[in-house]
Amino acid sequence: MGTTLKWFFLIFILVLLFLINLSFGSVDIPLIAIFRMLLLQEAENPIWTSILMDFRMTKAFTCVLAGSDLSLGGLQMQTLFRNPLAGPDVLGLTSGASLAVSLILMSNAVSFTFFSTGTPWAIAIAASLGCVSVFIIMLAFSSKLQDNVSLLIIGLMVGAGTSAIVSVLQYLSRAEEMQTYMLWTFGSLGGLNWNELLVLTSILFIGIIIASASIKSLNTWLLGDLYARSLGIDINRSRFFIILSASVLTGGVTAFCGPIAFVGLAVPHLVKLVINTSNHKVLIPAVLLGGAILLLLCDILTQLPGNNSVLPINAITAMIGAPVVIWVILKNKRIDV
Amino acid sequence: MSLYTKALSIGYNNQVLFENINLSLNKGQLVCFMGPNGIGKSSLIRTLAGLQKPLAGEVNLSGNDSSFHPKEIAVVLTNKVTAANMTVYELVTFGRYPYTNWNIKLSSHDLKAVEGAIEKVRLYDITDKRIAELSDGQLQMTMIARAIAQDTPIIMLDEPTAHLDLNNRVEIMRLLRSLSHEMNKAILVATHELDLALQTADLIWLAGKNKNILKGIPEDLVLNGSFDEIFQFKGFDLKTGKIQHQLFREQTIFLTGTGHEFLWTKNALERTGFKIISHAEDASTYGISVYVIVEESKPHWILNKYNQQYKLSSIEALIQQL
């Protein structure tokens, strides 16, 4: 298949999945009615318009934005660390967010109250603060450490440390509080309104702009830091911007949707199977598309049980992501970034 | 364009590898930097290339004093490069990165430099191959092409022939030699492979025992015993370029003949432990004598052993008869 054809194919799949995603939901709306509403014609049932525009459309856009965000973050982390198992959460950002959110939802357990209640905005702000704190910690380490492997290990350790604190909170908290927290960790793509979507869109744009400015250095990171420097890349500056971009992207999604797992790890590998390149000039738009496609697909699958029951999104992303990554490794015998 | 160092000391915080080094690297010269493994060859290359900070002293590049010299120095390091999907052509284009903007748009001049490098290293058959599919030798050649595409007056290579077979090793050294002489580049090769370095280098830097570096042309360093002192050869005679064999058979053979056939016969007999004499006034004083003769471009060996004569058609048969 020619390269141009592949791009058209990916865009076609994206549009198709977007439409299918719109057609799924607890209320049965005929496909033809959805098309009519999309063409701004009057719907037979006015409630349908509200359902489509305020619930399904926002959710589908959330899938597109969150999928693109996480995949771009994952691609940058895999390239920076030259590690195929790196993902957007490798710096411990998600763990930082989890800790902050768990403090809100379960801090009563240690007779100690942060914000009063777990309103969505309180959770989003807490998650952002958690991400930002870890980001600042990691940045401090990255200016101290020359090599990326040390940074990667510190990221994992920060993650392990915060998870430990979360475990203590879970152990001490009541069942209802723990359940609220557990539900948050399952991830959720619904429930965002158009204003929140606007924030998520801005975050994506900021992430894309920083990543695009790093195209050249991202490519040279594939050869390792010494070659990158020999080609004139200021690696400390480059590392700062790559971490900044990945942090903004991951932090934004985690704040609004919870910790969505696996998408950021799996999409770069899947995209590299379809688009045969290692050039980030091509890979960046490709993973944006790929991430949107995968998360739309996963969200459709969460609704397959029917009868108003919806599976948690993280269950599906891992259920799809894990076998796919295993298959990629078996097929190629080896896996490179 | 040349590079020189002033009272340079290199190493790590708690370990000094070289001290007070004054060297210069000039265009049109192939310099081999030699020394046993682990003495700090890679560190010196990295320091000269501006990739590692010196402990003291300075590295000067005439006309430029920033710490990065992407347009003056290209490097080929020992770090193995892997990247999914990356092709040979793409890897060579990395050489043009110092000349492009953030968008990596290659100009026609850049493309010409890439094509030129590919032609110079003769990679045209494998330009579309992915680097994961390359042999070690092909990957090394690709990395060298990338360095050539960088179009710098200086190229530094760290162990470019390690893990390669003889053919590839010779090819790489010949290529480097032609780069220095035809394209007037200064080329520095760190290597511990004596035989190739001695035959190709214009100048040798030899890592000394006292954190110093000896300089000289290969032949001088061989004859004044510098190599023997530093490499501590065990059973290898550098002046003849041969491995010393133990004469465990305590048997002398008188051997005569000419050409390659004679030399290889001598080799084989020495390896199997015989002492060989080729110049004697009276051959009959030795109990055994061998004559190498060539008839109709086929070699034969005439063996006289205690008054018996054998005519043999291979060295193997000769050794068996002995």
XYZ file of C-alpha atoms in Angstrom:
659
model
C 0.000 0.000 0.000
C 1.350 3.435 -0.929
C 2.072 5.904 1.817
C -0.574 8.410 0.743
C -3.106 5.606 0.605
C -2.190 4.566 4.125
C -2.841 8.081 5.404
C -6.234 8.175 3.690
C -6.952 4.761 5.146
C -6.116 5.943 8.679
C -8.233 9.080 8.311
C -11.094 7.017 6.892
C -10.916 4.625 9.862
C -10.883 7.579 12.234
C -14.021 9.109 10.724
C -15.738 5.729 10.567
C -14.997 4.906 14.201
C -16.069 8.392 15.232
C -19.466 7.830 13.610
C -19.836 4.332 15.055
C -18.883 5.725 18.447
C -21.671 8.304 18.148
C -24.210 5.623 17.341
C -23.528 3.647 20.522
C -25.203 4.478 23.791
C -27.887 3.576 26.249
C -30.595 5.311 24.211
C -31.308 3.836 20.812
C -30.930 6.500 18.149
C -31.187 5.337 14.511
C -28.071 5.873 12.447
C -30.034 7.846 9.879
C -31.215 10.238 12.574
C -27.625 10.771 13.703
C -26.597 11.657 10.158
C -29.470 14.115 9.906
C -28.511 15.796 13.147
C -24.897 16.002 12.050
C -26.085 17.814 8.938
C -27.877 20.218 11.317
C -31.343 19.075 10.364
C -34.175 18.956 12.878
C -34.310 15.652 14.734
C -37.594 13.765 15.156
C -36.975 13.690 18.882
C -35.466 16.855 20.471
C -33.949 14.818 23.316
C -31.856 13.003 20.725
C -30.123 16.254 19.773
C -29.250 16.882 23.376
C -27.978 13.335 23.891
C -25.905 13.472 20.735
C -24.393 16.917 21.241
C -23.932 17.024 25.008
C -23.058 13.424 25.740
C -21.955 11.365 22.791
C -20.216 14.088 20.825
C -18.243 15.254 23.862
C -17.300 11.694 24.693
C -16.155 10.934 21.138
C -14.071 14.123 21.102
C -12.640 13.190 24.484
C -11.556 9.851 22.982
C -9.882 11.623 20.065
C -8.115 14.178 22.251
C -7.081 11.828 25.063
C -5.907 9.128 22.644
C -3.809 11.624 20.673
C -2.419 13.216 23.841
C -1.298 9.973 25.432
C 0.135 8.513 22.241
C 2.220 11.595 21.536
C 3.427 11.545 25.137
C 4.268 7.849 24.832
C 6.136 8.291 21.548
C 8.293 11.031 23.039
C 9.104 9.003 26.148
C 9.987 5.889 24.121
C 12.294 7.901 21.901
C 13.890 9.934 24.692
C 14.591 6.858 26.805
C 15.239 4.600 23.801
C 13.076 2.089 25.609
C 10.165 0.349 23.894
C 8.434 -0.226 27.232
C 8.378 3.437 28.188
C 5.005 5.130 28.235
C 3.658 8.553 29.122
C 3.354 7.483 32.762
C 6.987 6.407 32.998
C 8.045 9.660 34.632
C 5.694 8.938 37.512
C 3.278 11.699 36.503
C 0.234 9.458 36.660
C 1.337 8.199 40.042
C 1.635 11.779 41.264
C -1.893 12.453 40.058
C -3.149 9.254 41.680
C -1.640 10.263 44.996
C -3.207 13.714 44.871
C -6.619 12.320 43.944
C -6.413 9.599 46.570
C -5.643 12.263 49.176
C -8.872 14.036 48.234
C -11.048 10.974 48.113
C -9.616 8.999 50.993
C -7.887 11.473 53.296
C -10.835 11.306 55.725
C -9.444 7.961 56.685
C -6.463 9.556 58.364
C -8.728 12.227 59.901
C -7.315 14.894 57.724
C -9.321 16.692 55.065
C -7.999 18.325 51.937
C -10.699 19.804 49.700
C -14.134 19.219 51.124
C -15.609 16.995 48.469
C -14.514 15.127 45.415
C -16.169 17.343 42.819
C -14.915 16.776 39.271
C -13.056 20.085 39.183
C -11.467 19.463 42.581
C -10.260 16.114 41.279
C -8.986 17.650 38.038
C -7.092 20.361 39.919
C -5.662 17.853 42.370
C -4.562 15.556 39.564
C -2.894 18.467 37.767
C -1.098 19.529 40.922
C 0.055 15.940 41.449
C 1.418 15.787 37.904
C 3.098 19.170 38.166
C 4.799 18.255 41.461
C 6.226 15.063 40.016
C 7.192 16.944 36.852
C 9.178 19.492 38.887
C 10.850 16.722 40.863
C 11.782 14.890 37.652
C 13.072 18.090 36.060
C 15.322 18.696 39.043
C 16.676 15.165 38.672
C 17.093 15.495 34.912
C 19.334 18.552 35.268
C 21.452 16.611 37.779
C 21.692 13.332 35.885
C 23.505 12.926 32.619
C 22.051 9.664 31.451
C 18.463 8.829 30.730
C 18.438 5.352 32.227
C 18.961 6.792 35.711
C 16.112 9.200 35.061
C 13.900 6.326 33.936
C 14.644 4.361 37.100
C 13.983 7.382 39.306
C 10.656 7.861 37.521
C 9.727 4.260 38.281
C 10.823 4.667 41.905
C 8.755 7.828 42.349
C 5.840 5.845 40.973
C 6.472 2.980 43.381
C 6.768 5.382 46.328
C 3.508 7.190 45.602
C 1.690 3.889 45.021
C 2.839 2.786 48.442
C 1.295 5.860 50.074
C -1.899 5.252 48.101
C -1.951 1.664 49.372
C -1.704 2.861 52.958
C -4.610 5.234 52.372
C -6.624 2.447 50.788
C -5.924 0.172 53.704
C -7.119 2.767 56.193
C -10.101 4.155 54.297
C -13.731 3.047 54.302
C -15.162 0.882 51.571
C -17.224 3.671 49.935
C -14.269 6.063 49.785
C -12.072 3.387 48.392
C -14.636 2.562 45.752
C -14.834 6.186 44.615
C -11.072 6.176 44.238
C -11.089 2.824 42.436
C -13.654 4.158 39.980
C -11.369 7.105 39.251
C -8.443 4.781 38.544
C -10.582 2.886 36.016
C -10.538 5.998 33.859
C -13.510 7.730 32.354
C -13.980 9.338 28.982
C -17.515 10.616 29.531
C -18.629 13.525 31.625
C -16.605 16.295 30.050
C -18.492 19.379 28.920
C -17.539 21.569 25.983
C -15.556 23.989 28.172
C -13.447 21.185 29.578
C -12.967 19.866 26.074
C -11.648 23.266 25.089
C -9.046 23.032 27.848
C -8.073 19.523 26.698
C -7.791 20.774 23.101
C -5.503 23.635 24.138
C -3.342 21.168 26.035
C -3.069 18.997 22.944
C -2.062 22.004 20.857
C 0.607 23.073 23.320
C 1.943 19.499 23.414
C 1.983 19.256 19.605
C 3.760 22.583 19.199
C 6.503 21.687 21.674
C 6.866 18.188 20.184
C 7.068 19.596 16.657
C 9.796 21.991 17.696
C 11.662 18.927 18.965
C 11.383 16.858 15.751
C 15.056 17.114 14.944
C 16.270 16.355 18.449
C 13.760 13.500 18.809
C 15.229 11.904 15.692
C 18.766 12.263 16.995
C 17.802 10.816 20.396
C 17.212 7.565 18.473
C 20.987 7.403 17.991
C 21.710 8.062 21.674
C 22.874 11.147 23.550
C 26.488 11.155 22.334
C 25.526 11.117 18.666
C 22.806 13.683 19.369
C 25.413 16.023 20.823
C 27.878 15.367 18.026
C 25.181 16.517 15.606
C 24.850 19.797 17.466
C 21.820 19.113 19.656
C 21.794 20.809 23.065
C 20.645 17.702 24.878
C 19.766 19.294 28.211
C 17.512 21.816 26.538
C 16.032 19.161 24.269
C 15.358 16.814 27.183
C 13.625 19.649 29.065
C 11.243 20.351 26.192
C 10.487 16.693 25.514
C 9.701 16.070 29.189
C 7.657 19.279 29.296
C 5.597 18.242 26.276
C 4.977 14.716 27.540
C 4.090 16.032 30.998
C 1.598 18.593 29.736
C -0.065 15.958 27.560
C -0.197 13.231 30.198
C -1.099 15.586 33.029
C -3.974 17.093 31.067
C -5.542 13.768 30.222
C -5.045 12.343 33.707
C -6.668 15.400 35.249
C -9.844 15.046 33.203
C -10.089 11.339 32.419
C -8.121 9.588 35.127
C -5.123 7.373 34.475
C -5.823 5.841 31.041
C -3.436 2.931 30.698
C -1.691 1.248 27.754
C -2.704 3.598 24.924
C 0.493 5.629 25.136
C 2.611 2.498 25.249
C 0.907 0.507 22.481
C 0.070 3.129 19.860
C 3.629 4.099 18.841
C 4.437 0.425 18.211
C 1.243 -0.171 16.250
C 1.755 2.973 14.178
C 5.305 1.948 13.299
C 3.877 -1.299 11.909
C 1.652 0.630 9.509
C 3.829 3.635 8.694
C 7.357 2.447 7.959
C 9.441 5.278 9.257
C 11.491 6.345 12.230
C 11.251 10.029 11.329
C 9.295 11.992 13.929
C 8.190 14.447 11.299
C 5.931 11.638 10.077
C 5.543 9.726 13.333
C 4.034 12.640 15.281
C 0.962 13.088 13.049
C 0.739 9.312 12.686
C 0.551 8.614 16.422
C -1.972 11.440 16.866
C -4.229 9.640 14.380
C -3.428 6.209 15.766
C -4.135 7.215 19.356
C -7.488 8.727 18.444
C -8.427 5.596 16.499
C -7.440 3.182 19.264
C -9.242 5.043 22.033
C -12.404 5.439 19.919
C -12.315 1.702 19.275
C -11.743 0.900 22.950
C -14.620 3.159 23.953
C -16.938 1.401 21.487
C -15.920 -1.922 23.019
C -16.734 -0.741 26.548
C -20.366 -0.483 25.462
C -20.619 -3.877 23.808
C -22.163 -5.694 26.800
C -25.299 -3.654 26.062
C -28.180 -3.167 28.486
C -26.868 0.081 29.938
C -23.805 -1.536 31.479
C -20.504 -0.024 30.453
C -17.110 -1.580 31.157
C -14.291 0.556 32.555
C -12.123 1.964 29.755
C -8.854 0.792 31.360
C -10.026 -2.810 31.309
C -10.521 -2.590 27.552
C -7.312 -0.684 26.721
C -5.241 -3.289 28.540
C -7.293 -6.150 27.107
C -6.573 -4.908 23.587
C -3.168 -3.411 24.219
C -1.468 -6.323 25.940
C -2.092 -9.007 23.284
C -1.245 -6.560 20.514
C 2.126 -5.716 22.039
C 2.849 -9.411 22.594
C 1.935 -10.102 18.981
C 4.208 -7.327 17.739
C 7.124 -8.729 19.722
C 6.514 -12.297 18.522
C 6.178 -11.184 14.927
C 9.358 -9.129 14.865
C 11.363 -11.327 17.235
C 12.758 -8.098 18.577
C 11.381 -4.699 19.339
C 13.159 -1.421 18.743
C 12.052 2.071 19.569
C 41.705 23.282 9.824
C 43.523 21.396 12.488
C 42.966 20.432 16.063
C 45.481 20.648 18.843
C 45.515 20.168 22.580
C 47.299 22.132 25.271
C 48.289 20.370 28.490
C 45.165 18.246 28.259
C 44.227 15.893 31.085
C 41.296 13.576 30.691
C 39.433 10.977 32.701
C 36.730 10.905 35.334
C 36.420 12.505 38.757
C 38.501 9.952 40.581
C 40.560 8.503 37.734
C 42.997 10.332 35.500
C 43.519 8.459 32.226
C 45.906 10.787 30.398
C 47.831 13.745 31.776
C 49.426 16.800 30.199
C 48.813 15.711 26.612
C 49.941 17.915 23.732
C 48.821 16.573 20.380
C 47.872 17.937 17.026
C 45.689 16.421 14.347
C 46.310 17.748 10.859
C 44.408 17.504 7.620
C 45.439 14.922 5.077
C 46.614 12.573 7.808
C 45.317 9.229 8.986
C 46.257 8.893 12.635
C 45.788 5.627 14.481
C 45.491 5.950 18.219
C 46.618 2.691 19.724
C 46.750 1.150 23.111
C 45.536 -1.902 24.996
C 41.843 -2.212 25.816
C 40.674 -0.150 28.757
C 43.441 2.419 28.666
C 41.076 5.267 27.786
C 41.022 5.469 24.005
C 37.269 6.145 23.909
C 37.538 8.842 26.562
C 40.220 10.660 24.613
C 38.147 10.525 21.419
C 35.087 11.839 23.261
C 37.111 14.621 24.846
C 38.727 15.672 21.567
C 35.300 15.648 19.910
C 33.898 17.925 22.621
C 31.526 15.271 23.982
C 33.273 14.976 27.338
C 34.764 17.707 29.499
C 38.532 17.588 30.025
C 39.841 17.482 33.608
C 42.368 20.178 32.747
C 43.917 21.848 29.742
C 42.115 22.545 26.496
C 41.218 21.258 23.067
C 41.545 23.905 20.394
C 40.021 23.900 16.998
C 41.501 26.593 14.825
C 38.771 29.023 13.962
C 36.182 27.798 16.460
C 36.055 27.565 20.207
C 32.539 26.511 21.131
C 32.168 23.166 22.864
C 30.133 21.581 20.074
C 31.674 21.303 16.640
C 29.049 19.557 14.523
C 30.337 21.207 11.359
C 33.983 20.535 12.137
C 34.062 17.093 13.742
C 32.083 13.971 12.870
C 32.306 10.916 15.087
C 31.700 7.195 14.720
C 31.357 5.679 18.173
C 31.075 2.164 19.531
C 27.477 2.675 20.710
C 25.247 0.362 18.716
C 22.457 2.142 16.910
C 19.029 0.523 16.739
C 15.776 2.108 15.654
C 12.616 0.515 14.328
C 12.061 1.125 10.614
C 15.120 3.326 10.136
C 16.722 2.742 6.738
C 20.343 3.066 5.689
C 19.483 6.161 3.660
C 17.733 7.803 6.608
C 20.690 7.093 8.874
C 23.072 8.701 6.388
C 20.881 11.832 6.211
C 21.500 12.373 9.949
C 24.900 13.657 8.825
C 23.144 16.692 7.377
C 21.329 17.617 10.620
C 23.834 20.300 11.635
C 22.944 22.124 8.420
C 19.149 21.912 8.590
C 16.530 23.843 10.552
C 14.009 22.332 13.016
C 11.925 20.966 10.138
C 14.851 18.894 8.736
C 14.181 20.035 5.181
C 17.083 18.724 3.101
C 18.295 21.124 0.404
C 19.610 19.887 -2.925
C 23.113 20.485 -1.555
C 22.292 18.257 1.441
C 20.925 15.535 -0.839
C 24.054 15.714 -2.951
C 26.238 15.282 0.136
C 24.164 12.250 1.172
C 24.400 10.708 -2.306
C 28.122 11.434 -2.380
C 28.687 9.695 0.950
C 26.654 6.679 -0.158
C 28.694 6.447 -3.352
C 32.000 6.865 -1.526
C 31.220 3.967 0.836
C 29.457 2.028 -1.957
C 26.204 1.501 -0.105
C 23.876 1.928 -3.089
C 22.718 -1.689 -2.987
C 21.440 -1.419 0.577
C 20.160 2.168 0.844
C 16.555 1.006 1.354
C 17.436 -1.738 3.817
C 16.434 -1.293 7.430
C 19.371 -0.940 9.778
C 18.044 -3.786 11.944
C 18.676 -6.138 8.987
C 22.293 -5.105 8.420
C 25.392 -7.091 9.261
C 27.841 -5.501 11.699
C 30.108 -4.537 8.819
C 27.309 -2.935 6.813
C 26.108 -0.981 9.841
C 29.623 0.282 10.479
C 29.931 1.342 6.833
C 26.609 3.159 7.124
C 27.792 5.007 10.230
C 30.943 6.004 8.348
C 28.851 7.215 5.407
C 26.848 9.291 7.874
C 30.078 10.843 9.147
C 31.192 11.578 5.573
C 27.836 13.197 4.804
C 28.425 15.508 7.762
C 31.130 17.047 5.548
C 33.560 17.893 8.326
C 37.316 18.441 8.005
C 37.848 16.053 10.936
C 36.444 12.557 11.476
C 37.076 10.565 14.645
C 36.300 6.860 14.841
C 36.322 4.670 17.917
C 37.202 1.033 17.167
C 35.558 1.071 13.714
C 36.840 -2.413 12.894
C 35.911 -4.191 16.113
C 33.943 -7.431 15.660
C 34.416 -7.370 11.874
C 36.008 -10.003 9.661
C 39.296 -9.402 7.891
C 37.684 -8.362 4.619
C 35.563 -5.668 6.219
C 38.440 -4.481 8.371
C 40.697 -4.004 5.395
C 37.939 -2.295 3.419
C 37.252 0.192 6.213
C 40.898 1.062 6.723
C 41.402 1.548 2.971
C 38.352 3.787 2.870
C 39.612 5.892 5.778
C 42.999 6.177 4.117
C 41.481 7.384 0.887
C 39.315 9.883 2.794
C 42.343 11.413 4.450
C 44.453 11.512 1.330
C 41.958 12.247 -1.428
C 39.542 14.457 0.486
C 42.255 16.002 2.642
C 40.517 15.214 5.920
C 42.101 14.694 9.303
C 41.124 11.219 10.445
C 41.678 9.795 13.903
C 41.032 6.088 14.465
C 41.206 4.522 17.899
C 42.040 0.862 17.525
C 43.894 -1.941 19.212
C 44.455 -3.838 15.968
C 48.160 -3.559 15.336
C 48.494 -5.200 11.961
C 46.042 -2.897 10.181
C 47.202 0.245 11.936
C 50.850 -0.399 11.112
C 50.082 -0.819 7.442
C 47.695 2.112 6.970
C 48.478 4.889 9.448
C 50.492 7.958 8.536
C 51.054 8.602 12.197
C 50.604 6.581 15.353
C 49.613 7.873 18.751
C 50.524 5.221 21.243
C 49.044 5.295 24.742
C 52.051 5.103 27.057
C 52.415 3.660 30.510
C 52.724 6.962 32.352
C 49.417 8.483 31.229
C 51.318 9.927 28.281
C 50.969 9.472 24.526
C 53.907 8.600 22.251
C 53.851 9.931 18.708
C 55.656 8.717 15.647
C 55.376 7.024 12.311
C 54.598 3.312 12.633
C 57.972 1.978 11.522
C 59.937 4.100 13.997
C 57.789 2.982 16.881
C 58.243 -0.657 15.874
C 62.004 -0.409 15.644
C 62.535 1.554 18.864
C 60.577 -1.047 20.803
C 57.727 1.239 21.939
C 55.085 -1.234 20.827
C 56.759 -4.159 22.559
C 56.944 -2.206 25.782
C 53.305 -1.195 25.788
C 51.618 -4.251 24.376
C 53.837 -6.769 26.234
C 53.674 -9.304 23.419
C 53.678 -12.891 24.425
C 55.058 -15.045 21.615
C 54.639 -12.466 18.855
C 57.630 -10.929 17.142
C 56.557 -7.530 15.844
C 59.722 -6.927 13.837
C 59.067 -9.957 11.668
C 55.306 -9.668 12.105
C 55.068 -13.332 13.052
C 54.085 -15.523 15.895
C 57.101 -17.175 17.504
C 56.859 -20.965 17.392
C 58.436 -23.296 19.845
C 60.860 -25.634 18.144
C 59.500 -28.586 20.023
C 60.661 -31.209 17.551
C 64.374 -30.396 17.935
C 64.856 -31.293 14.301
C 66.449 -29.065 11.708
C 65.372 -29.156 8.091
C 67.250 -27.712 5.174
C 64.705 -26.003 2.915
C 65.278 -24.441 -0.470
C 62.966 -22.999 -3.071
C 61.551 -19.679 -4.247
C 58.409 -17.595 -4.232
C 55.207 -17.941 -2.262
C 55.445 -21.719 -2.253
C 58.718 -21.530 -0.377
C 57.374 -19.011 2.180
C 54.233 -20.977 2.943
C 56.163 -24.219 3.254
C 58.502 -22.497 5.709
C 55.475 -21.216 7.652
C 53.916 -24.641 7.849
C 57.088 -26.406 8.946
C 57.859 -23.782 11.579
C 54.319 -24.013 12.915
C 54.687 -27.760 13.273
C 57.834 -27.239 15.331
C 60.790 -27.730 12.961
C 63.791 -25.514 12.815
C 64.357 -24.282 9.268
C 67.692 -23.542 7.636
C 67.785 -22.151 4.112
C 71.371 -21.050 3.695
C 74.104 -23.585 4.234
C 77.314 -24.443 2.500
C 76.717 -28.131 2.612
C 73.138 -29.326 2.590
C 74.168 -32.884 3.190
C 75.162 -32.133 6.803
C 71.449 -32.029 7.645
C 69.683 -35.352 7.789
C 66.544 -33.981 6.128
C 66.256 -31.601 3.225
C 63.269 -30.335 1.284
C 63.255 -28.743 -2.171
C 60.254 -26.769 -3.275
C 59.971 -26.833 -7.072
C 57.311 -25.548 -9.394
C 56.578 -27.527 -12.545
C 53.943 -26.386 -15.033
C 52.690 -23.909 -12.380
C 52.085 -26.743 -9.920
C 54.233 -26.989 -6.802
C 55.977 -30.193 -5.754
C 58.050 -31.005 -2.744
C 61.114 -33.242 -2.970
C 61.952 -34.686 0.419
C 65.319 -36.321 1.132
C 65.105 -38.158 4.401
C 68.144 -40.169 5.456
C 68.999 -41.107 1.875
C 65.421 -41.856 0.826
C 63.680 -39.584 -1.623
C 59.946 -38.794 -1.814
C 58.094 -36.623 -4.287
C 55.020 -35.033 -2.714
C 52.208 -32.883 -4.080
C 51.039 -31.064 -0.951
C 52.450 -29.617 2.247
C 50.101 -31.837 4.228
C 51.579 -34.942 2.640
C 55.061 -33.560 3.260
C 54.398 -33.089 6.981
C 52.905 -36.566 7.253
C 55.971 -38.099 5.576
C 58.253 -36.212 7.934
